[in-house]
Structures are given as structure tokens and as C-alpha cells.
Tab-separated table of C-alpha atoms in Angstrom:
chain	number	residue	atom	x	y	z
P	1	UNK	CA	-6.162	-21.091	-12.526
P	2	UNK	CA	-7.382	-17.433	-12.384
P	3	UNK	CA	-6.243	-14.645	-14.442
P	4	UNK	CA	-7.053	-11.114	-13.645
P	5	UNK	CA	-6.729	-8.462	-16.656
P	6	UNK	CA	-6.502	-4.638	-14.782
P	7	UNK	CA	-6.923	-1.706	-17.043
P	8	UNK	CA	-7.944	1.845	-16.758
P	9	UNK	CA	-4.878	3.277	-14.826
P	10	UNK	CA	-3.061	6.997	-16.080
P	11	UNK	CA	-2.312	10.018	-15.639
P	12	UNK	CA	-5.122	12.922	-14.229
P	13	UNK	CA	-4.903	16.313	-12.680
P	14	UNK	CA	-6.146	16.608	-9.477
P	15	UNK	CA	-9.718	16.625	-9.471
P	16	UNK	CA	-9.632	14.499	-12.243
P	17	UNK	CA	-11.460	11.172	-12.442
P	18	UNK	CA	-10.082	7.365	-13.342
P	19	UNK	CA	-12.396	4.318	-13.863
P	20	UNK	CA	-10.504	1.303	-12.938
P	21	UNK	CA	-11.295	-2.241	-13.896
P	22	UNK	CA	-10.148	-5.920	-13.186
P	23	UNK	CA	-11.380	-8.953	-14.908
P	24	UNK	CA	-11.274	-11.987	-14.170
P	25	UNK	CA	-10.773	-15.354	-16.707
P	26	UNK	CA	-10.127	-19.036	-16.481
P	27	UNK	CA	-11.106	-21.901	-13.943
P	28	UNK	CA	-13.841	-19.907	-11.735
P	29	UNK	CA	-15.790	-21.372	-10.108
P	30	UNK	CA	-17.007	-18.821	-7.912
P	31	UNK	CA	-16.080	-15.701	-6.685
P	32	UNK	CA	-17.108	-13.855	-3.332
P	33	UNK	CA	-15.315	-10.775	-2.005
P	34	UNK	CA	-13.215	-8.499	-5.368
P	35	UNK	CA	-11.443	-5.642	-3.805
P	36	UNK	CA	-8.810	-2.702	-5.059
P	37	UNK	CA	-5.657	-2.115	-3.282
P	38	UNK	CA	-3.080	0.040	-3.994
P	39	UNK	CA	0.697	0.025	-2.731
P	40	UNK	CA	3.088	2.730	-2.602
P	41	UNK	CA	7.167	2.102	-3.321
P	42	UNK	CA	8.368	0.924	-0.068
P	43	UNK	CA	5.097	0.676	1.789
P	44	UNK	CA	2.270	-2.072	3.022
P	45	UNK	CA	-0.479	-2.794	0.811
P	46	UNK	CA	-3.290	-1.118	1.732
P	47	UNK	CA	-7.062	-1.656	0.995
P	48	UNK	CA	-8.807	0.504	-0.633
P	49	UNK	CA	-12.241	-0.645	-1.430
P	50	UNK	CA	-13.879	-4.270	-1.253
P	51	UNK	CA	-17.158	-5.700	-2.547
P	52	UNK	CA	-19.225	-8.568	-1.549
P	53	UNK	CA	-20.820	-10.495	-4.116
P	54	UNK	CA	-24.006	-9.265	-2.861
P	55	UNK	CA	-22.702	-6.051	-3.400
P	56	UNK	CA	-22.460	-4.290	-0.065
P	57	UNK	CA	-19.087	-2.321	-0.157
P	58	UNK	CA	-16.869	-1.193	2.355
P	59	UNK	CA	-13.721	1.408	1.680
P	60	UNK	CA	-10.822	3.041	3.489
P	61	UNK	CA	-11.564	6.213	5.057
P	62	UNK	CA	-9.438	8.035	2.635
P	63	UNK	CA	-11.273	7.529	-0.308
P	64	UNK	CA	-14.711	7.524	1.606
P	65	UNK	CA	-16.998	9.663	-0.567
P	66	UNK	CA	-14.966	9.831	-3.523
P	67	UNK	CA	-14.671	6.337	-4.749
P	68	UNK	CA	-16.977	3.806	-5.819
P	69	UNK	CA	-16.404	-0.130	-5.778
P	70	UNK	CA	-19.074	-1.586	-8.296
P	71	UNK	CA	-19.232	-4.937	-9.893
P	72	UNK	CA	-20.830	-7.001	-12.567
P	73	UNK	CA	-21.021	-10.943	-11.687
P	74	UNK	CA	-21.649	-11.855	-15.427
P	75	UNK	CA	-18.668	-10.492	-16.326
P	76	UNK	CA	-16.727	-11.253	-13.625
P	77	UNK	CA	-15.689	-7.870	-13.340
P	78	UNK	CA	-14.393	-5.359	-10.895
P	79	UNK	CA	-14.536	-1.568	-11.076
P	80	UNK	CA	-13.071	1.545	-8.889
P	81	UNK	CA	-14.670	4.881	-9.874
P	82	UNK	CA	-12.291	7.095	-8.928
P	83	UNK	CA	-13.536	10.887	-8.020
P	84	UNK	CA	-12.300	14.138	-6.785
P	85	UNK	CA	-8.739	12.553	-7.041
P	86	UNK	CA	-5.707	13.785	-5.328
P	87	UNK	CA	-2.017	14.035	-5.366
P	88	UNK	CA	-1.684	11.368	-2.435
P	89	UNK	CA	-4.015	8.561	-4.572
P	90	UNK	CA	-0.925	8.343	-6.712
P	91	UNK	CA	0.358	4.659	-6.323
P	92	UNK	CA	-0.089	1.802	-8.271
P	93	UNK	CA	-3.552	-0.155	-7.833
P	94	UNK	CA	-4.033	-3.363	-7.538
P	95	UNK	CA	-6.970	-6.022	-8.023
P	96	UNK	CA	-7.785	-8.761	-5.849
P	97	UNK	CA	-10.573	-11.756	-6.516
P	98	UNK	CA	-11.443	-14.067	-4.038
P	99	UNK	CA	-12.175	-17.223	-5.877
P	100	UNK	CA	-13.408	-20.429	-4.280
P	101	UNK	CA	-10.338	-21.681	-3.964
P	102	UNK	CA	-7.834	-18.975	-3.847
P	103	UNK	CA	-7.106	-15.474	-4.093
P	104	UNK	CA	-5.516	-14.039	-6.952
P	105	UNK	CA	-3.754	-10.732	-7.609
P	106	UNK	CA	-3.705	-8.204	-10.484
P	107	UNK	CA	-0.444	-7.057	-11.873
P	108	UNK	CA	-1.089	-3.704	-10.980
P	109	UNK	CA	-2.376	-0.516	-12.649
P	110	UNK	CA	-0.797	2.411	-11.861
P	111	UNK	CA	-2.565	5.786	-11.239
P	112	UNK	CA	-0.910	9.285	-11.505
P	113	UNK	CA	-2.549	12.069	-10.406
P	114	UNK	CA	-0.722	15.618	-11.289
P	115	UNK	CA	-0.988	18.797	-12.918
């Protein structure tokens, strides 16, 4: 079993910047892709940003430019650097690990962004 721990979610005026982080704990064994998602009331979950565990990152055209997937394999750790943030990244954000043998989810972390 797998336990993710998010942090790092609040409130920011626009512009503002947010570090998000999600680590993981328990029976790992390994870990390959670790990805943010975030999921508005009502609406699919969508993907925001996903990291091999090579490294090589790929992210949703919206956030293009002004986020930042990183991660640090002795830690098992996740991070979002989140830039240049707007009114429309409001939503709560969400961690995903893909361990050897399963994925897990975060609990959430949710992001406000107003002035």
C-alpha cells in the first residue's frame, strides 16, 4: 500500500505563484510516471502535468510555460511550480503516482487564485 501526502495548496492573487508537492510512503517498490491533475466541481479530471521517471515532462496546453513538473526519486516526491497563475487555475489539485503495481491518488490540494 501507497500513501501520497499533498501539500502546498492556498490562496494567491493572480500572478501569484504556488509550489505544490506530493509524497509518496509505504510499500514502493517502484515508481514510473507522477503527474498533477486538478478537477473542477462538476467536471472531468483533467491532466495537468506528468513526469517520467527519467524526467522528461509533458503538460496541458493551458499551463504550458507557466508550470513546472519536477521530481526527486530519493524522496519519492512530486512537485508543480506554479507561475503567472490565473483566476481559471482555481480547482482543487490532485497527485497521482504510478507505482509498480498500481496507481494511487492524492486527496487533493486545493488552489485559489484571487485578489
Amino acid at each position: 500500500q501507497v500513501q501520497l501526502v499533498e501539500s502546498g495548496g492556498g490562496l494567491v492573487q493572480p500572478g501569484g505563484s504556488l509550489r505544490l508537492s506530493c509524497a509518496a510512503s509505504g510499500s514502493i517498490v517502484s515508481i514510473n510516471d507522477m503527474a498533477w491533475y486538478r478537477q473542477a466541481p462538476g467536471k472531468e479530471r483533467e491532466l495537468v502535468a506528468v513526469i517520467t521517471s527519467g524526467g522528461r515532462a509533458n503538460y496541458a496546453d493551458s499551463v504550458k510555460g507557466r508550470f513546472t513538473i519536477s521530481r526527486d526519486n530519493a524522496k519519492n516526491t512530486v512537485y508543480l511550480q506554479m507561475n503567472s497563475l490565473k483566476s481559471e487555475d482555481t480547482t482543487v489539485y490532485y497527485c497521482n503516482v504510478d507505482e509498480f503495481r498500481r496507481n494511487y491518488w492524492g486527496k487533493g490540494t486545493l488552489v485559489t487564485v484571487s485578489s
